[in-house]
Amino acid sequence: ARLTIQGLPLLKPPYGIIAAIDMDRGDILWRIPHGETPDNVRNHPALQGLDIPRTGQRGSVGTLVTSTLLIAGDPGTHTLPSGERGAMLRAYDKATGDEVGTVFLPAQQRSNRDRR
């Protein structure tokens, strides 16, 4: 069960992150919120008028890593300004964590323990 106050998460964002860690030193090189702000937070009456940056979404996602990119799908859906619901497949620069590209998906990324 999620802990909420008036329907808002009790814990402050980010709700989901991707982080790069230097495995030799143990230092966090970069850390970013992954996924859009959930609709129930973005549209909550108590937060109207506030400029809420991307908070990320909780959930597990699989990643694809190349020599220069980290690619991951959003763990949840959100509503676009056009009214369409879906999620994004995001590409991040592996060295900096900067988002370098997105592709709209009609549903969030899903996987299971059997990797199917």
mmCIF file of N, CA and C in Angstrom:
data_model
loop_
_atom_site.group_PDB
_atom_site.id
_atom_site.type_symbol
_atom_site.label_atom_id
_atom_site.label_comp_id
_atom_site.label_asym_id
_atom_site.label_seq_id
_atom_site.Cartn_x
_atom_site.Cartn_y
_atom_site.Cartn_z
ATOM 1 N N ALA A 1 0.840 -1.188 0.000
ATOM 2 C CA ALA A 1 0.000 0.000 0.000
ATOM 3 C C ALA A 1 0.884 1.249 0.000
ATOM 4 N N ARG A 2 0.454 2.244 -0.749
ATOM 5 C CA ARG A 2 1.193 3.505 -0.808
ATOM 6 C C ARG A 2 0.710 4.426 0.302
ATOM 7 N N LEU A 3 1.643 5.094 0.966
ATOM 8 C CA LEU A 3 1.288 6.062 1.991
ATOM 9 C C LEU A 3 1.009 7.398 1.326
ATOM 10 N N THR A 4 -0.178 7.948 1.588
ATOM 11 C CA THR A 4 -0.555 9.221 0.977
ATOM 12 C C THR A 4 -1.202 10.134 2.007
ATOM 13 N N ILE A 5 -1.193 11.410 1.700
ATOM 14 C CA ILE A 5 -1.949 12.413 2.444
ATOM 15 C C ILE A 5 -2.808 13.130 1.421
ATOM 16 N N GLN A 6 -4.112 13.045 1.558
ATOM 17 C CA GLN A 6 -5.061 13.630 0.610
ATOM 18 C C GLN A 6 -4.761 13.176 -0.816
ATOM 19 N N GLY A 7 -4.328 11.923 -0.977
ATOM 20 C CA GLY A 7 -4.063 11.371 -2.296
ATOM 21 C C GLY A 7 -2.693 11.681 -2.869
ATOM 22 N N LEU A 8 -1.880 12.449 -2.145
ATOM 23 C CA LEU A 8 -0.515 12.756 -2.593
ATOM 24 C C LEU A 8 0.473 11.848 -1.873
ATOM 25 N N PRO A 9 1.520 11.401 -2.567
ATOM 26 C CA PRO A 9 2.512 10.546 -1.917
ATOM 27 C C PRO A 9 3.122 11.232 -0.694
ATOM 28 N N LEU A 10 3.323 10.468 0.362
ATOM 29 C CA LEU A 10 3.915 10.994 1.589
ATOM 30 C C LEU A 10 5.395 11.336 1.389
ATOM 31 N N LEU A 11 6.067 10.568 0.548
ATOM 32 C CA LEU A 11 7.487 10.802 0.296
ATOM 33 C C LEU A 11 7.676 11.859 -0.787
ATOM 34 N N LYS A 12 8.696 12.684 -0.630
ATOM 35 C CA LYS A 12 8.961 13.716 -1.638
ATOM 36 C C LYS A 12 9.631 13.087 -2.860
ATOM 37 N N PRO A 13 9.464 13.699 -4.027
ATOM 38 C CA PRO A 13 10.094 13.184 -5.237
ATOM 39 C C PRO A 13 11.612 13.342 -5.173
ATOM 40 N N PRO A 14 12.345 12.678 -6.025
ATOM 41 C CA PRO A 14 11.852 11.916 -7.173
ATOM 42 C C PRO A 14 11.304 10.556 -6.751
ATOM 43 N N TYR A 15 10.280 10.109 -7.493
ATOM 44 C CA TYR A 15 9.625 8.833 -7.207
ATOM 45 C C TYR A 15 10.323 7.679 -7.909
ATOM 46 N N GLY A 16 11.046 7.954 -8.959
ATOM 47 C CA GLY A 16 11.815 6.942 -9.674
ATOM 48 C C GLY A 16 13.041 7.587 -10.281
ATOM 49 N N ILE A 17 14.182 6.938 -10.167
ATOM 50 C CA ILE A 17 15.424 7.516 -10.684
ATOM 51 C C ILE A 17 16.214 6.485 -11.483
ATOM 52 N N ILE A 18 17.103 7.003 -12.299
ATOM 53 C CA ILE A 18 18.183 6.222 -12.886
ATOM 54 C C ILE A 18 19.459 6.929 -12.453
ATOM 55 N N ALA A 19 20.419 6.150 -11.981
ATOM 56 C CA ALA A 19 21.676 6.725 -11.509
ATOM 57 C C ALA A 19 22.851 5.997 -12.139
ATOM 58 N N ALA A 20 23.927 6.735 -12.372
ATOM 59 C CA ALA A 20 25.184 6.153 -12.848
ATOM 60 C C ALA A 20 26.172 6.196 -11.691
ATOM 61 N N ILE A 21 26.795 5.059 -11.425
ATOM 62 C CA ILE A 21 27.720 4.945 -10.300
ATOM 63 C C ILE A 21 29.096 4.530 -10.816
ATOM 64 N N ASP A 22 30.118 5.237 -10.374
ATOM 65 C CA ASP A 22 31.495 4.849 -10.682
ATOM 66 C C ASP A 22 31.805 3.623 -9.826
ATOM 67 N N MET A 23 31.930 2.475 -10.448
ATOM 68 C CA MET A 23 32.099 1.226 -9.714
ATOM 69 C C MET A 23 33.480 1.102 -9.070
ATOM 70 N N ASP A 24 34.452 1.891 -9.505
ATOM 71 C CA ASP A 24 35.771 1.862 -8.871
ATOM 72 C C ASP A 24 35.785 2.655 -7.565
ATOM 73 N N ARG A 25 35.131 3.821 -7.566
ATOM 74 C CA ARG A 25 35.153 4.701 -6.394
ATOM 75 C C ARG A 25 33.874 4.642 -5.576
ATOM 76 N N GLY A 26 32.776 4.178 -6.186
ATOM 77 C CA GLY A 26 31.500 4.151 -5.481
ATOM 78 C C GLY A 26 30.772 5.480 -5.507
ATOM 79 N N ASP A 27 31.255 6.435 -6.292
ATOM 80 C CA ASP A 27 30.631 7.760 -6.383
ATOM 81 C C ASP A 27 29.444 7.734 -7.336
ATOM 82 N N ILE A 28 28.412 8.515 -7.000
ATOM 83 C CA ILE A 28 27.296 8.711 -7.922
ATOM 84 C C ILE A 28 27.734 9.766 -8.932
ATOM 85 N N LEU A 29 27.782 9.388 -10.213
ATOM 86 C CA LEU A 29 28.212 10.306 -11.270
ATOM 87 C C LEU A 29 27.083 11.230 -11.688
ATOM 88 N N TRP A 30 25.884 10.689 -11.813
ATOM 89 C CA TRP A 30 24.696 11.483 -12.098
ATOM 90 C C TRP A 30 23.471 10.696 -11.658
ATOM 91 N N ARG A 31 22.401 11.441 -11.442
ATOM 92 C CA ARG A 31 21.142 10.850 -10.967
ATOM 93 C C ARG A 31 20.016 11.708 -11.520
ATOM 94 N N ILE A 32 19.042 11.070 -12.183
ATOM 95 C CA ILE A 32 17.956 11.822 -12.809
ATOM 96 C C ILE A 32 16.610 11.181 -12.491
ATOM 97 N N PRO A 33 15.533 11.982 -12.409
ATOM 98 C CA PRO A 33 14.195 11.393 -12.306
ATOM 99 C C PRO A 33 13.858 10.704 -13.624
ATOM 100 N N HIS A 34 13.355 9.476 -13.557
ATOM 101 C CA HIS A 34 12.993 8.747 -14.779
ATOM 102 C C HIS A 34 11.481 8.574 -14.827
ATOM 103 N N GLY A 35 10.872 9.066 -15.894
ATOM 104 C CA GLY A 35 9.418 9.026 -16.061
ATOM 105 C C GLY A 35 8.818 10.388 -15.766
ATOM 106 N N GLU A 36 7.654 10.614 -16.337
ATOM 107 C CA GLU A 36 6.960 11.884 -16.128
ATOM 108 C C GLU A 36 6.382 11.958 -14.720
ATOM 109 N N THR A 37 5.893 13.129 -14.354
ATOM 110 C CA THR A 37 5.163 13.282 -13.103
ATOM 111 C C THR A 37 3.829 12.563 -13.239
ATOM 112 N N PRO A 38 3.471 11.690 -12.285
ATOM 113 C CA PRO A 38 2.194 10.972 -12.383
ATOM 114 C C PRO A 38 1.008 11.944 -12.451
ATOM 115 N N ASP A 39 -0.022 11.559 -13.212
ATOM 116 C CA ASP A 39 -1.203 12.414 -13.374
ATOM 117 C C ASP A 39 -1.834 12.785 -12.033
ATOM 118 N N ASN A 40 -1.869 11.833 -11.072
ATOM 119 C CA ASN A 40 -2.525 12.127 -9.795
ATOM 120 C C ASN A 40 -1.763 13.183 -8.995
ATOM 121 N N VAL A 41 -0.489 13.388 -9.278
ATOM 122 C CA VAL A 41 0.284 14.455 -8.640
ATOM 123 C C VAL A 41 0.165 15.734 -9.466
ATOM 124 N N ARG A 42 0.407 15.642 -10.763
ATOM 125 C CA ARG A 42 0.371 16.818 -11.643
ATOM 126 C C ARG A 42 -0.985 17.535 -11.591
ATOM 127 N N ASN A 43 -2.075 16.769 -11.480
ATOM 128 C CA ASN A 43 -3.420 17.348 -11.543
ATOM 129 C C ASN A 43 -4.095 17.477 -10.183
ATOM 130 N N HIS A 44 -3.368 17.300 -9.095
ATOM 131 C CA HIS A 44 -3.976 17.357 -7.759
ATOM 132 C C HIS A 44 -4.387 18.795 -7.436
ATOM 133 N N PRO A 45 -5.619 18.993 -6.934
ATOM 134 C CA PRO A 45 -6.100 20.356 -6.640
ATOM 135 C C PRO A 45 -5.198 21.131 -5.677
ATOM 136 N N ALA A 46 -4.580 20.462 -4.720
ATOM 137 C CA ALA A 46 -3.724 21.156 -3.748
ATOM 138 C C ALA A 46 -2.447 21.699 -4.381
ATOM 139 N N LEU A 47 -2.111 21.227 -5.579
ATOM 140 C CA LEU A 47 -0.873 21.652 -6.234
ATOM 141 C C LEU A 47 -1.109 22.565 -7.431
ATOM 142 N N GLN A 48 -2.363 22.953 -7.671
ATOM 143 C CA GLN A 48 -2.672 23.816 -8.808
ATOM 144 C C GLN A 48 -1.895 25.125 -8.699
ATOM 145 N N GLY A 49 -1.345 25.569 -9.823
ATOM 146 C CA GLY A 49 -0.584 26.811 -9.868
ATOM 147 C C GLY A 49 0.898 26.632 -9.583
ATOM 148 N N LEU A 50 1.297 25.439 -9.152
ATOM 149 C CA LEU A 50 2.713 25.184 -8.896
ATOM 150 C C LEU A 50 3.378 24.623 -10.142
ATOM 151 N N ASP A 51 4.605 25.018 -10.380
ATOM 152 C CA ASP A 51 5.387 24.484 -11.489
ATOM 153 C C ASP A 51 6.160 23.280 -10.962
ATOM 154 N N ILE A 52 5.648 22.083 -11.218
ATOM 155 C CA ILE A 52 6.251 20.863 -10.696
ATOM 156 C C ILE A 52 7.164 20.273 -11.768
ATOM 157 N N PRO A 53 8.452 20.169 -11.484
ATOM 158 C CA PRO A 53 9.351 19.554 -12.468
ATOM 159 C C PRO A 53 9.075 18.055 -12.573
ATOM 160 N N ARG A 54 9.664 17.419 -13.548
ATOM 161 C CA ARG A 54 9.483 15.980 -13.725
ATOM 162 C C ARG A 54 9.927 15.262 -12.453
ATOM 163 N N THR A 55 9.044 14.421 -11.908
ATOM 164 C CA THR A 55 9.310 13.738 -10.644
ATOM 165 C C THR A 55 9.757 12.299 -10.819
ATOM 166 N N GLY A 56 9.598 11.747 -12.022
ATOM 167 C CA GLY A 56 9.832 10.324 -12.197
ATOM 168 C C GLY A 56 8.636 9.540 -11.682
ATOM 169 N N GLN A 57 8.639 8.253 -11.967
ATOM 170 C CA GLN A 57 7.555 7.363 -11.551
ATOM 171 C C GLN A 57 8.158 6.135 -10.900
ATOM 172 N N ARG A 58 7.458 5.626 -9.879
ATOM 173 C CA ARG A 58 7.990 4.428 -9.248
ATOM 174 C C ARG A 58 7.715 3.222 -10.124
ATOM 175 N N GLY A 59 8.575 2.243 -10.019
ATOM 176 C CA GLY A 59 8.436 1.028 -10.798
ATOM 177 C C GLY A 59 9.781 0.574 -11.326
ATOM 178 N N SER A 60 9.845 -0.672 -11.689
ATOM 179 C CA SER A 60 11.082 -1.238 -12.231
ATOM 180 C C SER A 60 11.026 -1.233 -13.748
ATOM 181 N N VAL A 61 12.137 -0.926 -14.369
ATOM 182 C CA VAL A 61 12.219 -0.958 -15.830
ATOM 183 C C VAL A 61 13.495 -1.669 -16.242
ATOM 184 N N GLY A 62 13.439 -2.269 -17.402
ATOM 185 C CA GLY A 62 14.642 -2.830 -17.988
ATOM 186 C C GLY A 62 15.372 -1.739 -18.733
ATOM 187 N N THR A 63 16.663 -1.883 -18.862
ATOM 188 C CA THR A 63 17.454 -0.892 -19.580
ATOM 189 C C THR A 63 18.285 -1.574 -20.658
ATOM 190 N N LEU A 64 18.587 -0.809 -21.672
ATOM 191 C CA LEU A 64 19.504 -1.225 -22.729
ATOM 192 C C LEU A 64 20.652 -0.227 -22.701
ATOM 193 N N VAL A 65 21.875 -0.723 -22.609
ATOM 194 C CA VAL A 65 23.038 0.151 -22.532
ATOM 195 C C VAL A 65 23.939 -0.104 -23.734
ATOM 196 N N THR A 66 24.294 0.977 -24.430
ATOM 197 C CA THR A 66 25.249 0.903 -25.540
ATOM 198 C C THR A 66 26.534 1.608 -25.098
ATOM 199 N N SER A 67 27.452 1.801 -26.008
ATOM 200 C CA SER A 67 28.701 2.477 -25.640
ATOM 201 C C SER A 67 28.474 3.933 -25.241
ATOM 202 N N THR A 68 27.389 4.557 -25.729
ATOM 203 C CA THR A 68 27.153 5.975 -25.429
ATOM 204 C C THR A 68 25.785 6.272 -24.828
ATOM 205 N N LEU A 69 24.845 5.329 -24.900
ATOM 206 C CA LEU A 69 23.468 5.597 -24.475
ATOM 207 C C LEU A 69 22.973 4.613 -23.427
ATOM 208 N N LEU A 70 22.030 5.085 -22.616
ATOM 209 C CA LEU A 70 21.223 4.242 -21.754
ATOM 210 C C LEU A 70 19.782 4.459 -22.200
ATOM 211 N N ILE A 71 19.064 3.391 -22.521
ATOM 212 C CA ILE A 71 17.698 3.487 -23.037
ATOM 213 C C ILE A 71 16.770 2.767 -22.073
ATOM 214 N N ALA A 72 15.656 3.418 -21.712
ATOM 215 C CA ALA A 72 14.701 2.826 -20.780
ATOM 216 C C ALA A 72 13.306 3.360 -21.064
ATOM 217 N N GLY A 73 12.305 2.506 -20.909
ATOM 218 C CA GLY A 73 10.915 2.920 -21.045
ATOM 219 C C GLY A 73 10.370 3.408 -19.718
ATOM 220 N N ASP A 74 9.379 4.292 -19.781
ATOM 221 C CA ASP A 74 8.741 4.775 -18.555
ATOM 222 C C ASP A 74 8.026 3.630 -17.847
ATOM 223 N N PRO A 75 8.071 3.607 -16.499
ATOM 224 C CA PRO A 75 7.401 2.552 -15.752
ATOM 225 C C PRO A 75 5.894 2.746 -15.613
ATOM 226 N N GLY A 76 5.365 3.907 -15.985
ATOM 227 C CA GLY A 76 3.937 4.177 -15.890
ATOM 228 C C GLY A 76 3.485 5.086 -17.010
ATOM 229 N N THR A 77 2.166 5.197 -17.170
ATOM 230 C CA THR A 77 1.621 6.068 -18.212
ATOM 231 C C THR A 77 1.331 7.452 -17.641
ATOM 232 N N HIS A 78 1.143 8.408 -18.528
ATOM 233 C CA HIS A 78 0.757 9.761 -18.158
ATOM 234 C C HIS A 78 -0.052 10.339 -19.314
ATOM 235 N N THR A 79 -0.710 11.450 -19.065
ATOM 236 C CA THR A 79 -1.525 12.094 -20.085
ATOM 237 C C THR A 79 -0.737 13.241 -20.710
ATOM 238 N N LEU A 80 -0.636 13.209 -22.027
ATOM 239 C CA LEU A 80 0.047 14.272 -22.769
ATOM 240 C C LEU A 80 -0.859 15.498 -22.851
ATOM 241 N N PRO A 81 -0.317 16.675 -23.159
ATOM 242 C CA PRO A 81 -1.158 17.862 -23.330
ATOM 243 C C PRO A 81 -2.266 17.658 -24.369
ATOM 244 N N SER A 82 -2.043 16.775 -25.347
ATOM 245 C CA SER A 82 -3.053 16.491 -26.374
ATOM 246 C C SER A 82 -4.203 15.640 -25.841
ATOM 247 N N GLY A 83 -4.057 15.094 -24.622
ATOM 248 C CA GLY A 83 -5.075 14.222 -24.049
ATOM 249 C C GLY A 83 -4.784 12.747 -24.257
ATOM 250 N N GLU A 84 -3.797 12.442 -25.083
ATOM 251 C CA GLU A 84 -3.428 11.050 -25.345
ATOM 252 C C GLU A 84 -2.668 10.488 -24.142
ATOM 253 N N ARG A 85 -3.001 9.232 -23.773
ATOM 254 C CA ARG A 85 -2.303 8.574 -22.660
ATOM 255 C C ARG A 85 -1.272 7.605 -23.202
ATOM 256 N N GLY A 86 -0.131 7.565 -22.554
ATOM 257 C CA GLY A 86 0.914 6.644 -22.959
ATOM 258 C C GLY A 86 2.147 6.844 -22.105
ATOM 259 N N ALA A 87 3.263 6.418 -22.630
ATOM 260 C CA ALA A 87 4.539 6.507 -21.925
ATOM 261 C C ALA A 87 5.615 6.839 -22.952
ATOM 262 N N MET A 88 6.812 7.030 -22.481
ATOM 263 C CA MET A 88 7.916 7.374 -23.370
ATOM 264 C C MET A 88 9.019 6.327 -23.261
ATOM 265 N N LEU A 89 9.665 6.075 -24.387
ATOM 266 C CA LEU A 89 10.926 5.344 -24.418
ATOM 267 C C LEU A 89 11.989 6.426 -24.487
ATOM 268 N N ARG A 90 12.899 6.451 -23.523
ATOM 269 C CA ARG A 90 13.851 7.557 -23.395
ATOM 270 C C ARG A 90 15.283 7.084 -23.618
ATOM 271 N N ALA A 91 16.066 7.928 -24.275
ATOM 272 C CA ALA A 91 17.495 7.672 -24.450
ATOM 273 C C ALA A 91 18.255 8.754 -23.696
ATOM 274 N N TYR A 92 19.198 8.326 -22.876
ATOM 275 C CA TYR A 92 20.019 9.233 -22.084
ATOM 276 C C TYR A 92 21.482 9.093 -22.497
ATOM 277 N N ASP A 93 22.208 10.213 -22.471
ATOM 278 C CA ASP A 93 23.652 10.180 -22.678
ATOM 279 C C ASP A 93 24.265 9.465 -21.474
ATOM 280 N N LYS A 94 24.979 8.401 -21.720
ATOM 281 C CA LYS A 94 25.512 7.578 -20.638
ATOM 282 C C LYS A 94 26.530 8.331 -19.781
ATOM 283 N N ALA A 95 27.239 9.278 -20.356
ATOM 284 C CA ALA A 95 28.269 10.007 -19.611
ATOM 285 C C ALA A 95 27.697 11.103 -18.718
ATOM 286 N N THR A 96 26.566 11.716 -19.141
ATOM 287 C CA THR A 96 26.050 12.890 -18.426
ATOM 288 C C THR A 96 24.669 12.711 -17.814
ATOM 289 N N GLY A 97 23.883 11.757 -18.325
ATOM 290 C CA GLY A 97 22.500 11.604 -17.886
ATOM 291 C C GLY A 97 21.536 12.511 -18.623
ATOM 292 N N ASP A 98 22.029 13.330 -19.546
ATOM 293 C CA ASP A 98 21.148 14.209 -20.319
ATOM 294 C C ASP A 98 20.245 13.374 -21.218
ATOM 295 N N GLU A 99 18.963 13.742 -21.266
ATOM 296 C CA GLU A 99 18.030 13.062 -22.165
ATOM 297 C C GLU A 99 18.312 13.536 -23.588
ATOM 298 N N VAL A 100 18.569 12.597 -24.502
ATOM 299 C CA VAL A 100 18.918 12.963 -25.875
ATOM 300 C C VAL A 100 17.843 12.578 -26.882
ATOM 301 N N GLY A 101 16.814 11.847 -26.460
ATOM 302 C CA GLY A 101 15.744 11.495 -27.381
ATOM 303 C C GLY A 101 14.619 10.759 -26.684
ATOM 304 N N THR A 102 13.414 10.875 -27.266
ATOM 305 C CA THR A 102 12.244 10.169 -26.741
ATOM 306 C C THR A 102 11.392 9.671 -27.900
ATOM 307 N N VAL A 103 10.665 8.599 -27.641
ATOM 308 C CA VAL A 103 9.695 8.057 -28.583
ATOM 309 C C VAL A 103 8.442 7.739 -27.779
ATOM 310 N N PHE A 104 7.273 8.180 -28.262
ATOM 311 C CA PHE A 104 6.010 7.907 -27.574
ATOM 312 C C PHE A 104 5.639 6.435 -27.717
ATOM 313 N N LEU A 105 5.170 5.839 -26.628
ATOM 314 C CA LEU A 105 4.675 4.462 -26.604
ATOM 315 C C LEU A 105 3.227 4.473 -26.133
ATOM 316 N N PRO A 106 2.364 3.594 -26.647
ATOM 317 C CA PRO A 106 0.973 3.573 -26.215
ATOM 318 C C PRO A 106 0.777 2.976 -24.824
ATOM 319 N N ALA A 107 1.802 2.376 -24.243
ATOM 320 C CA ALA A 107 1.713 1.786 -22.903
ATOM 321 C C ALA A 107 3.090 1.819 -22.255
ATOM 322 N N GLN A 108 3.119 1.641 -20.941
ATOM 323 C CA GLN A 108 4.394 1.632 -20.239
ATOM 324 C C GLN A 108 5.159 0.342 -20.516
ATOM 325 N N GLN A 109 6.441 0.385 -20.209
ATOM 326 C CA GLN A 109 7.288 -0.796 -20.369
ATOM 327 C C GLN A 109 6.895 -1.826 -19.320
ATOM 328 N N ARG A 110 6.834 -3.063 -19.725
ATOM 329 C CA ARG A 110 6.524 -4.164 -18.799
ATOM 330 C C ARG A 110 7.537 -5.277 -18.999
ATOM 331 N N SER A 111 7.838 -5.975 -17.933
ATOM 332 C CA SER A 111 8.664 -7.178 -18.025
ATOM 333 C C SER A 111 8.326 -8.053 -16.831
ATOM 334 N N ASN A 112 8.824 -9.268 -16.847
ATOM 335 C CA ASN A 112 8.619 -10.137 -15.695
ATOM 336 C C ASN A 112 9.916 -10.847 -15.374
ATOM 337 N N ARG A 113 9.908 -11.612 -14.337
ATOM 338 C CA ARG A 113 11.141 -12.269 -13.884
ATOM 339 C C ARG A 113 11.677 -13.276 -14.884
ATOM 340 N N ASP A 114 10.803 -13.821 -15.724
ATOM 341 C CA ASP A 114 11.234 -14.795 -16.721
ATOM 342 C C ASP A 114 11.808 -14.129 -17.960
ATOM 343 N N ARG A 115 11.849 -12.780 -17.977
ATOM 344 C CA ARG A 115 12.398 -12.006 -19.091
ATOM 345 C C ARG A 115 11.619 -12.210 -20.382
ATOM 346 N N ARG A 116 10.300 -12.441 -20.284
ATOM 347 C CA ARG A 116 9.466 -12.611 -21.482
ATOM 348 C C ARG A 116 8.843 -11.308 -21.896
#
